Structures are given as C-alpha cells and as structure tokens.
Coordinates of C-alpha atoms and ligand atoms in Angstrom, one line a residue:
X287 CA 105.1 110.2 79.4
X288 CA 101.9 109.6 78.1
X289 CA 98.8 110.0 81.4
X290 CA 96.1 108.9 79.2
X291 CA 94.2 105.7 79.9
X292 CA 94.0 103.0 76.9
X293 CA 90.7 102.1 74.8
X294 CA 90.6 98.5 77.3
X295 CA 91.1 100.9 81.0
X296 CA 88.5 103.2 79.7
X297 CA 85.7 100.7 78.7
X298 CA 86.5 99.1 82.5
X299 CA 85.9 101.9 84.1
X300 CA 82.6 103.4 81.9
X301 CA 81.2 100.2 82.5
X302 CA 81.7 99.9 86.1
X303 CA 80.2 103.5 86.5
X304 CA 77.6 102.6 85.0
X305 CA 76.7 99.6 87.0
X306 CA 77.7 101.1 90.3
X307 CA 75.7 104.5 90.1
X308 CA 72.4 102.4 88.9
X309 CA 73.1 99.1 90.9
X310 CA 75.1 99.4 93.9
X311 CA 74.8 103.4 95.3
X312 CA 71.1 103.6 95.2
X313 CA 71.1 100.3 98.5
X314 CA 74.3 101.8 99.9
X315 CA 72.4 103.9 102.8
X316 CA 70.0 101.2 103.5
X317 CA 72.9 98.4 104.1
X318 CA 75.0 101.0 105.8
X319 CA 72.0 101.4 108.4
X320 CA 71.2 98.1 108.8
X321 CA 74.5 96.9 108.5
X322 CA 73.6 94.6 106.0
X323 CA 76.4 92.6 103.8
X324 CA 75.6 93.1 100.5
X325 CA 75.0 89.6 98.9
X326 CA 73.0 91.2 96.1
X327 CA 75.7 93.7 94.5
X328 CA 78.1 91.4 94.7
X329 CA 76.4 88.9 92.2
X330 CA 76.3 91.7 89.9
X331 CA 79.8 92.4 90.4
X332 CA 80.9 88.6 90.2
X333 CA 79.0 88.5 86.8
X334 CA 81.2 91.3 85.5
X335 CA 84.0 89.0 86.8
X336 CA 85.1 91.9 89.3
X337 CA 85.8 89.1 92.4
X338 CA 89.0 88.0 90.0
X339 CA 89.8 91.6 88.3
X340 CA 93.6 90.5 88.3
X341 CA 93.4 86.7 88.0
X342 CA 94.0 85.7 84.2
X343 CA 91.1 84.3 82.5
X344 CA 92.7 80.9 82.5
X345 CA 92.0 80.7 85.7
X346 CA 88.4 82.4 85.5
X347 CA 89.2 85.8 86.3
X348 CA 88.7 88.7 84.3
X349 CA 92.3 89.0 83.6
X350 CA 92.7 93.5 84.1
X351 CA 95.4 94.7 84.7
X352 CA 96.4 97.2 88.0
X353 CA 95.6 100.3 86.4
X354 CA 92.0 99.0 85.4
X355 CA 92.1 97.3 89.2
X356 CA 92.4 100.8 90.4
X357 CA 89.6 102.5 88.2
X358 CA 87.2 99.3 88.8
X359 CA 87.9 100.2 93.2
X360 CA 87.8 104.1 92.7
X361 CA 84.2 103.9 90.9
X362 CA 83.0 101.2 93.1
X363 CA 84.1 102.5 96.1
X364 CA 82.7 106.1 94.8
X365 CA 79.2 104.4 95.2
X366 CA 80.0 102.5 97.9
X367 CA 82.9 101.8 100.3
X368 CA 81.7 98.7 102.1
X369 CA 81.5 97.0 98.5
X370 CA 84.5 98.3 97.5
X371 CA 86.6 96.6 100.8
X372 CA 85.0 93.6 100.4
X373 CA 86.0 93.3 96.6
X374 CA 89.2 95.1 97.3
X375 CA 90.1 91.8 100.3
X376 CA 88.7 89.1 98.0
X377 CA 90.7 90.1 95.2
X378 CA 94.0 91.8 96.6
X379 CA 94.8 89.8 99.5
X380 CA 92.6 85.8 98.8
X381 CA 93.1 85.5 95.2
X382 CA 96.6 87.4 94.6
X383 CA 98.7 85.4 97.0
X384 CA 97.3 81.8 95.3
X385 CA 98.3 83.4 92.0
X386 CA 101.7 84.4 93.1
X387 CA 102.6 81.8 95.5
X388 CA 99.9 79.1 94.8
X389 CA 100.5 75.3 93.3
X390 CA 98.7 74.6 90.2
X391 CA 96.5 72.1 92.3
X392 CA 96.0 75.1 95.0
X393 CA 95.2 77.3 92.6
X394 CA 92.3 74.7 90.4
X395 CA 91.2 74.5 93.7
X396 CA 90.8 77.7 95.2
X397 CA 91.9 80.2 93.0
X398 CA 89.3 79.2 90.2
X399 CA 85.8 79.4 92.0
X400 CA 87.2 82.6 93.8
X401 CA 87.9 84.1 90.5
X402 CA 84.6 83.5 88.9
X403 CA 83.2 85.0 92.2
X404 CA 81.5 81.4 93.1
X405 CA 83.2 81.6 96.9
X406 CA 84.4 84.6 99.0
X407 CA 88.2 85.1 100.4
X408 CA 88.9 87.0 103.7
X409 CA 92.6 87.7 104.8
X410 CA 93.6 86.8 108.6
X411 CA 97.3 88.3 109.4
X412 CA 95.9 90.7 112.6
X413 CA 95.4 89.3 115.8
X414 CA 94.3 91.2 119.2
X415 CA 98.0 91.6 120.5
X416 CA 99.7 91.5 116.9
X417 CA 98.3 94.3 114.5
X418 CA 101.1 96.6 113.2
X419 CA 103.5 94.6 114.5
X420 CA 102.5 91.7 112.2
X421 CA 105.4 89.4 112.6
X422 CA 104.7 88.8 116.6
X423 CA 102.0 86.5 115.9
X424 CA 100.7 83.8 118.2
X425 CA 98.5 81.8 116.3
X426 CA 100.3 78.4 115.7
X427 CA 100.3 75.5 113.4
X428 CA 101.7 72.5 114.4
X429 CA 102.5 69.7 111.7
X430 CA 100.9 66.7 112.5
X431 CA 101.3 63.5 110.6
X432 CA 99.8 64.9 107.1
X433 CA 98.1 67.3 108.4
X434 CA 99.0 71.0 110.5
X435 CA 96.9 71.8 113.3
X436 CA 96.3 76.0 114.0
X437 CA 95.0 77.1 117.4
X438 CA 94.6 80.9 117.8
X439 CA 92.5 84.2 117.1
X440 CA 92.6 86.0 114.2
X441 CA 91.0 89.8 114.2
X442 CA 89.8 92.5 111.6
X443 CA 89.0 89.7 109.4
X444 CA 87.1 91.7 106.7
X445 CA 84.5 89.2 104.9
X446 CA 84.8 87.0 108.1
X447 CA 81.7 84.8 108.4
X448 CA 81.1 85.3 104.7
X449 CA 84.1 83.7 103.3
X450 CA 85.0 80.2 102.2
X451 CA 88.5 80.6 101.7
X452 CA 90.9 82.6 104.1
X453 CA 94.8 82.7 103.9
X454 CA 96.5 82.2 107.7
X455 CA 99.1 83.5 108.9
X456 CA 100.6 80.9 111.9
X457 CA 104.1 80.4 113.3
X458 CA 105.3 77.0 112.5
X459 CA 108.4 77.2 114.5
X460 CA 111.2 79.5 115.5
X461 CA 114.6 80.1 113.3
X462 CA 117.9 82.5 115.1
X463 CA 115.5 83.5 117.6
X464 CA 112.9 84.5 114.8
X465 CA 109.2 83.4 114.6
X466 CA 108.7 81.3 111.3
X467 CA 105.8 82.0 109.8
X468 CA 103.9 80.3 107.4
X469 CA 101.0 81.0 105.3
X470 CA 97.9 78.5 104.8
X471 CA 94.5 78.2 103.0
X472 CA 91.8 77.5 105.1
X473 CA 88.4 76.7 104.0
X474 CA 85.3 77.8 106.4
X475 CA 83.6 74.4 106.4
X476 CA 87.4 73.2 108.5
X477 CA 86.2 71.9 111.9
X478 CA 87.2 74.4 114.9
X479 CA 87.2 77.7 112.8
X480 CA 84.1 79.7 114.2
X481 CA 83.3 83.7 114.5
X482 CA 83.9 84.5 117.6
X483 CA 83.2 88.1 117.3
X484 CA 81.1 90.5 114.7
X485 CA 82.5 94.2 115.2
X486 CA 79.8 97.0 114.9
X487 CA 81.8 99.6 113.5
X488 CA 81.8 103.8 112.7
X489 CA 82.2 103.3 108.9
X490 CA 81.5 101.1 105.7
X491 CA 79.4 99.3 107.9
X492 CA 77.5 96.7 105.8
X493 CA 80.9 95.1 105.4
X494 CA 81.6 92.7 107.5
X495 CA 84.5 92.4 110.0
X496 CA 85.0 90.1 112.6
X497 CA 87.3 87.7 114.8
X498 CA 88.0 84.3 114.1
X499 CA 88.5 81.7 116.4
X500 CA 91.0 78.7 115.4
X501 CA 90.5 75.2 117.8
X502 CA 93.0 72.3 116.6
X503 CA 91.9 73.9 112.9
X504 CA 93.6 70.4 110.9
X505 CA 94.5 71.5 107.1
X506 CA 96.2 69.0 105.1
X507 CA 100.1 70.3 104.6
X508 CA 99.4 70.6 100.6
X509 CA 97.5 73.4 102.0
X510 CA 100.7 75.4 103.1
X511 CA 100.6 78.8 101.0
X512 CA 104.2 79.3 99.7
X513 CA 107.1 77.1 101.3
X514 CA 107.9 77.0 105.0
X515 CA 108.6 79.8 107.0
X516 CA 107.3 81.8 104.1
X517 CA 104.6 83.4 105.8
X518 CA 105.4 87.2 106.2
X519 CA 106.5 87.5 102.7
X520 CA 103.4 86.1 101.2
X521 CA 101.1 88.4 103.6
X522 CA 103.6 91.7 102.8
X523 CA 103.5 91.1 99.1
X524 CA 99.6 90.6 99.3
X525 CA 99.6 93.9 101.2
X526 CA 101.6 95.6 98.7
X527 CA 99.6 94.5 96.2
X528 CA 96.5 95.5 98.6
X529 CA 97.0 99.3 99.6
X530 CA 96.8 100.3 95.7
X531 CA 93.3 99.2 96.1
X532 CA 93.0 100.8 99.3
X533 CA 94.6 103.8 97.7
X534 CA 91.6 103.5 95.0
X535 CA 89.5 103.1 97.3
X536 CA 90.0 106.3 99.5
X537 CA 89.9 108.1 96.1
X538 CA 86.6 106.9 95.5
X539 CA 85.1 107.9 98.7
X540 CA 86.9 111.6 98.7
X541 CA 85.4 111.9 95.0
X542 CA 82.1 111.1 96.2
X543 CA 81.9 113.5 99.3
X544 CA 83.2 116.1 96.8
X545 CA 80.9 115.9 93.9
X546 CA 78.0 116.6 96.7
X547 CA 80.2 119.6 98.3
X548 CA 80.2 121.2 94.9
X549 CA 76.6 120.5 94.2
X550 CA 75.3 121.7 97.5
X551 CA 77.6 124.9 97.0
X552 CA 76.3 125.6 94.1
X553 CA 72.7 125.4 95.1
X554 CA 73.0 126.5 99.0
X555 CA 72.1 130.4 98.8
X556 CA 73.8 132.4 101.9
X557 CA 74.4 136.2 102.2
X558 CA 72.8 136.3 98.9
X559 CA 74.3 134.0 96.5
X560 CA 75.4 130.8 96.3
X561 CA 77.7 129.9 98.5
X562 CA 79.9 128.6 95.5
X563 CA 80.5 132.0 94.9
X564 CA 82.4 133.0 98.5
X565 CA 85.6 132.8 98.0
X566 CA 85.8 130.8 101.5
X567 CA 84.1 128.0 99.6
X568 CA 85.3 128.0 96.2
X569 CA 89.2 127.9 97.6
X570 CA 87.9 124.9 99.7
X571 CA 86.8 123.3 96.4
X572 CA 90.0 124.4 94.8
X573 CA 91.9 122.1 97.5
X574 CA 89.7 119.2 97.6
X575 CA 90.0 119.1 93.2
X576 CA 93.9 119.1 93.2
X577 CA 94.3 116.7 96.0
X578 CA 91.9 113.9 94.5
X579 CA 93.9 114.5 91.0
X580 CA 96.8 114.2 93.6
X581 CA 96.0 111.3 94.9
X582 CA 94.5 108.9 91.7
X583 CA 97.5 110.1 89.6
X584 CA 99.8 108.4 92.7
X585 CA 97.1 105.6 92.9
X586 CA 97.5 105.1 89.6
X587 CA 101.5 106.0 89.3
X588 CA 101.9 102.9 92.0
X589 CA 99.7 99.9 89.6
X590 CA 101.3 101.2 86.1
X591 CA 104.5 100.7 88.0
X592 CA 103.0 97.3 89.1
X593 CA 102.0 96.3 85.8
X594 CA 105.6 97.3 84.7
X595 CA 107.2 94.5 86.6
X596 CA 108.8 97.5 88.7
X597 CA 110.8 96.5 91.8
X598 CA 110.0 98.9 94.3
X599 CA 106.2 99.0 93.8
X600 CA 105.7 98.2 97.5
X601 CA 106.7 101.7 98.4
X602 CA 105.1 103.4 95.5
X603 CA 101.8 101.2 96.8
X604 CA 102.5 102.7 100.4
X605 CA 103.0 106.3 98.8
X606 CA 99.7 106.3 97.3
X607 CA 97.8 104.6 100.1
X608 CA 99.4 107.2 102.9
X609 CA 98.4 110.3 100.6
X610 CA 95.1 108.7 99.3
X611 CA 93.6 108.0 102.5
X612 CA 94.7 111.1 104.3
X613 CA 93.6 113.0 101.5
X614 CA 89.8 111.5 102.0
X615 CA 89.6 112.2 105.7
X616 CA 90.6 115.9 104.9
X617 CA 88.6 115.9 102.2
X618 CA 85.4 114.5 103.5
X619 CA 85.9 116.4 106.5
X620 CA 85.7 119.7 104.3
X621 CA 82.8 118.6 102.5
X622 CA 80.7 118.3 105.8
X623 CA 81.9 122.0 106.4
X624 CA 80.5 122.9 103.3
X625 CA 77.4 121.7 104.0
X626 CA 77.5 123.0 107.4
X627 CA 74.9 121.7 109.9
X628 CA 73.4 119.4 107.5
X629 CA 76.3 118.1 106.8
X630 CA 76.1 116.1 109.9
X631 CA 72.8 114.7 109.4
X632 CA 72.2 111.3 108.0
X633 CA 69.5 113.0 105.6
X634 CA 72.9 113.9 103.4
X635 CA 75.6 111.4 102.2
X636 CA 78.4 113.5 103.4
X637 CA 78.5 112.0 107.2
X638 CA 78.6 108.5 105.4
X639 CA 81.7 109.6 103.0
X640 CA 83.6 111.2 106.6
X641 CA 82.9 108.2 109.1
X642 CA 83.7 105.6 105.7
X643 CA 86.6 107.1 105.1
X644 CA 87.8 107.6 108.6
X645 CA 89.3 103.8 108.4
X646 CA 91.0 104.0 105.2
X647 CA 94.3 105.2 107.4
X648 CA 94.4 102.6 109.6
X649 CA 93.6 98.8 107.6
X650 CA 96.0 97.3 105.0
X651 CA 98.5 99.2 107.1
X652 CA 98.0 102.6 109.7
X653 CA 99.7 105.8 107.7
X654 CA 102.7 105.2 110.3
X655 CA 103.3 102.0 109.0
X656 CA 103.1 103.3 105.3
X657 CA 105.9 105.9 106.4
X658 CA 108.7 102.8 108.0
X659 CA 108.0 101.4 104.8
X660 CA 108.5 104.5 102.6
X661 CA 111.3 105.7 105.0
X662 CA 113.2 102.3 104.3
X663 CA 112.6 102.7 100.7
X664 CA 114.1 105.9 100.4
X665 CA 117.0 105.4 102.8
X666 CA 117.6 102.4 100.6
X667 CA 118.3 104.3 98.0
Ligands
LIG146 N1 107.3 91.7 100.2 C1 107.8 90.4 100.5 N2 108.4 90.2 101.7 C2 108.5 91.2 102.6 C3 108.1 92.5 102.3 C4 107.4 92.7 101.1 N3 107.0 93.9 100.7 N4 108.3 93.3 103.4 C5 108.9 92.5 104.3 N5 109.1 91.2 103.8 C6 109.7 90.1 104.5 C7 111.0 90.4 105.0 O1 112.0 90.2 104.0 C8 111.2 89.5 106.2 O2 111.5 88.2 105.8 P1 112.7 87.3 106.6 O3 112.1 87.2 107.9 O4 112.7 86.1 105.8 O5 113.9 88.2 106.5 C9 109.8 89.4 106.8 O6 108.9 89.7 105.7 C10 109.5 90.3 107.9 O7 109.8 91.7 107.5 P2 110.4 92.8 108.4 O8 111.6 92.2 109.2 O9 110.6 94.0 107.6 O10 109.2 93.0 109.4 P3 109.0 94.0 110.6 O11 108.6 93.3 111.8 O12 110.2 95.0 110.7 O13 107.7 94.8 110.1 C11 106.3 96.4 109.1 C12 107.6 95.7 109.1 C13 106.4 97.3 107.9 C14 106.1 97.2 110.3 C15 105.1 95.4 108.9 O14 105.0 94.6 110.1 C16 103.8 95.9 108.5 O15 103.5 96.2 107.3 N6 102.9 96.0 109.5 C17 101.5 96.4 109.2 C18 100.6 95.1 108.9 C19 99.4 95.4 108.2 O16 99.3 96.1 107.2 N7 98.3 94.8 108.7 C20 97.0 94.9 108.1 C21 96.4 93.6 108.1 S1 95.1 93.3 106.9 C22 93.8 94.2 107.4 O17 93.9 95.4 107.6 C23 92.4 93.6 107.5 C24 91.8 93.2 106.3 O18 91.0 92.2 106.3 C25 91.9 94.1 105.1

C-alpha cells in the first residue's frame, strides 16, 4: 500500500497553498464580519479552474481527480471555510450530478460555463419540513404540455441568490405509495424563483445560505436531471460524492485552529515557561496531531476509493465526513482552551475556526445520518 501522493496531487495542492495563504486567508476575517460573499477569491479560484476540479477538461474543467479534490478543499478550506463550502456545493453537488446523470445537450449547456467557473451552482434538496428526512419532500413539479411547473420552498440553499444554475429536487408523482422524485436544472433568471430568505448564521458566514421560493417555476422537460422518478438517487449520489469534500473541508478548518494552538503554546509563557512545555498542553497537541492525520488519511481513503471505481464509496464518504467533522469541533474546541481567554476573542482566529466548524456535522448530512448510512453498509455486509 503505497500513502504517498503522486508528482500531479502534490503540484495541486502546493499551488493551492500558495494561492490561498496569499489570496484568500488574509480577506477571510473581514468577509466573515461583514458577511460578505466573496466574489473576488473566487475569480482567482475559477482562473485555477477550481469551480470544475472534477469535470474533465472536455468539458472545461480542470479534470483532478478525488484525491487532488480533497487536497484543493483541505487547503482552501484551511484559509477559509466560507470559500471552501461554496467551491465544495458548486463543484460536488451542481456540476457532478450533470456529469453523471446529464445529456450531452444538458451538459454543453450547463455543465460547461459552470466548469470554467463563468456561472455559480447551488444544490436545493432541504426544505423547512423535509431536512434529514429528504425523501418527504413537498415541493412539486407538475408536467405541463412541454414544460413542468414547480411550486414550493427550498432551504439551506448554500450559494442561493448567487447561483445561476441549481439542481431541484420535486415530486412528480406518487408510485406503491412512494413519492417520485425527480431532479431538475433550474436557471435563476426562471420566472417565479426568488430568495425568500437570507440566513445570518454562527459560522463561515460570508457564504451565503438562504431559502428559495418556487411560484409556477416553468422549466422545459429537457431540463429533467436523470430520468423520471430519478430524483433521490441523483441527490444521494451527489451527496456521496459531496461529504468527501465536506470531510476535506472539516480537515482544513481543524488544521487551521491547530497550527495557531501550537504557535500560541509555544510562545504563551505561564508558571514560567511556555506553556508548550506543560504536559497538560503538549498531550492536548498530541491528540489534536493524530486525529487530523486520522481524519485526512479517511478523507483521503474515501476519494482514492472513488477514483478506483469502488462500490461502496458512499459509506467510506460517510466514514470520513462523521469522523472529519467531529474531529474539528473537538479539535477547535481544544484549541480555544489553549489559548484560554483569548481564545474567545475575535482578536484571534481560533473563535472563527470553532463557530466555522460547528456546522460541518450537520450539512451534506447530520453525523446521525452518516451513521444509518454506515450502519446499513456494514450490516450489508
Ligand atoms: N446513491 C444512489 N441512490 C441512492 C443512494 C445512493 N447513495 N442512497 C439511496 N438511494 C436511493 C435508494 O435506492 C432509493 O431509491 P428507490 O426509491 O428507487 O428505491 C431512494 O434513493 C431513497 O433511498 P432510501 O429509501 O434509502 O431513503 P430513506 O428515506 O431511508 O433516507 C437517508 C435515507 C440516509 C436518511 C437520507 O434521507 C439522507 O441521507 N438524509 C440526509 C439528507 C442530506 O444529507 N441533506 C443535506 C442537504 S444538502 C445541504 O446540506 C445544503 C447545501 O447546500 C450543501
């Protein structure tokens, strides 16, 4: 079993260091404050081609594979979290399912300018009654002559108001007693589809999140996503494609809070030396080291799995994301201890890194969800 990354992996992640340590963490505290989306970074980070990191270049993406995904989300979100989800929705859960389930026409259409980071895709599956229980939807799309017609509301839409292209989730009809749900691509300029909602939240707050409202929405039927009644298994294999980014992700963040733990202990003086050198601390460090290594080498473990063709990367993909993002609260959460009462002032980056963090266990999936996935998995076996 070889761990190491390849000449292509390591150049991907170098180069995204580089950009997001001189280009996107130096704004991340301003945006967070004023809870500002960050148009500016992510022209840099379309340039790179990082809106399309998995979509091959014949389709204007930048053609990675996972494993580089994964780097690319850990170093950007190791800067900054709000960029990362925001990457991490446009590329996982917009331009993965028009790959996978896409017509050539769909994907021309939509898939191209989202890869070359020309337009912005946003996900809408949640809804204010229907979040973990995903398949009790009540948005609706009617066929109508050519056309379908969707009426509902749509919430936690991340990149909602800044997107052109979002994939919708609406029952089309009922089967056995079961919903059927479809999957379309709706473009923002579609009359009746308006933010109804902005949420102001705790964490990664220059991304943006809100509700959408859908009023006689009329798509075209060629913009179905996937075939009829095809709905849930286009927005499941997104999301299994989405928490290794979320996974990523959640490294990033904990990496981040930790580098600043270990420089503060080393310079912090208490009872006479640094407080590095208390035992009290330096176990804490001990901890917060393994579990990051912990957590990419599962991150990772999940997208060279998906990169294999592997079959059961959906609950390698929840593995990583349950461990990844519990790991960063627990880790963040230790490296305000270490920093002690200014850890929880905004004049240090720790308090960002904890309240950023603090969602990774509930979107893309909460860590109960992860664990009926996992649970099936193994009980599968
Ligand atoms: N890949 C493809 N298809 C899948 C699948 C997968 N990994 N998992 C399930 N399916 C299919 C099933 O085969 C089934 O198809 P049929 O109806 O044709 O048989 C259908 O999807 C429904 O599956 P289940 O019967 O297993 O569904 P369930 O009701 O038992 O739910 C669940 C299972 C695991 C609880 C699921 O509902 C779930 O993951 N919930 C969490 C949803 C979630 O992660 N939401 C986050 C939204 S995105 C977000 O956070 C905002 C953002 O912008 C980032």
């Amino acid at each position: 079993m070889d761990l190491r990354l390849n000449e292509e992996q390591e150049m991907v992640r170098n180069s995204i260091r580089e950009f997001a340590e001189n280009e996107i963490a130096p704004l991340a505290r301003e945006y967070d404050e004023e809870e500002k989306f960050p148009h500016k970074q992510l022209e840099g980070l379309a340039e790179m081609g990082l809106l399309g990191m998995i979509i091959p270049e014949e389709y204007g993406g930048a053609g990675f594979d996972s494993v580089s995904y994964s780097l690319a989300l850990e170093e950007i979100a190791h800067a900054d979290a709000s960029v990362a989800v925001i990457v991490g929705v446009t590329n996982s859960v917009c331009c993965y399912p028009i790959l996978g389930f896409g017509t050539e026409k769909q994907k021309q259409e939509f898939l191209v300018p989202l890869a070359k980071g020309e337009k912005l895709g946003a996900f809408c599956l949640s809804e204010p009654h229907a979040g973990s229980d995903a398949t009790n939807l009540k948005t609706t799309a009617r066929a109508d002559g050519e056309d379908f017609v969707i009426n509902g509301t749509k919430s936690w839409v991340t990149n909602g108001g800044e997107s052109e292209i979002h994939i919708v989730m609406a029952v089309t009809g009922e089967n056995a007693g079961k919903k059927e749900v479809t999957a379309f691509i709706v473009e923002d300029d579609r009359e009746g589809l308006s933010v109804s909602s902005v949420e102001h939240k705790l964490g990664q707050r220059a991304s943006k999140t809100t509700e959408l409202s859908f009023v006689d929405v009329r798509v075209p039927k060629e913009n179905m996503l996937g075939g009829l009644g095809e709905g849930m298994k286009v927005a499941f294999n997104s999301l299994d494609n989405g928490r290794i980014g979320i996974g990523s992700l959640a490294v990033g963040i904990a990496r981040a809070a930790y580098e600043e733990a270990l420089a503060y202990s080393k310079d912090r003086v208490a009872f006479g030396k640094p407080i590095s050198e208390h035992q009290a601390i330096k176990f804490k460090l001990a901890d917060m080291a393994t579990e990051i290594e912990a957590a990419r080498l599962l991150t990772l473990k999940a997208a060279a799995a998906k990169d294999a063709g592997g079959k059961k990367t959906g609950v390698q993909a929840s593995m990583a994301k349950l461990y990844a993002s519990e790991m960063a609260n627990r880790v963040c959460a230790e490296a305000i201890q270490i920093h002690g009462g200014n850890g929880y002032s905004r004049h240090y980056n720790v308090e960002k890194y904890y309240r950023d963090a603090r969602i990774t266990t509930i979107y893309e999936g909460t860590s109960e969800i992860q664990k009926i996935v996992i649970s099936r998995g193994v009980l599968k076996d």
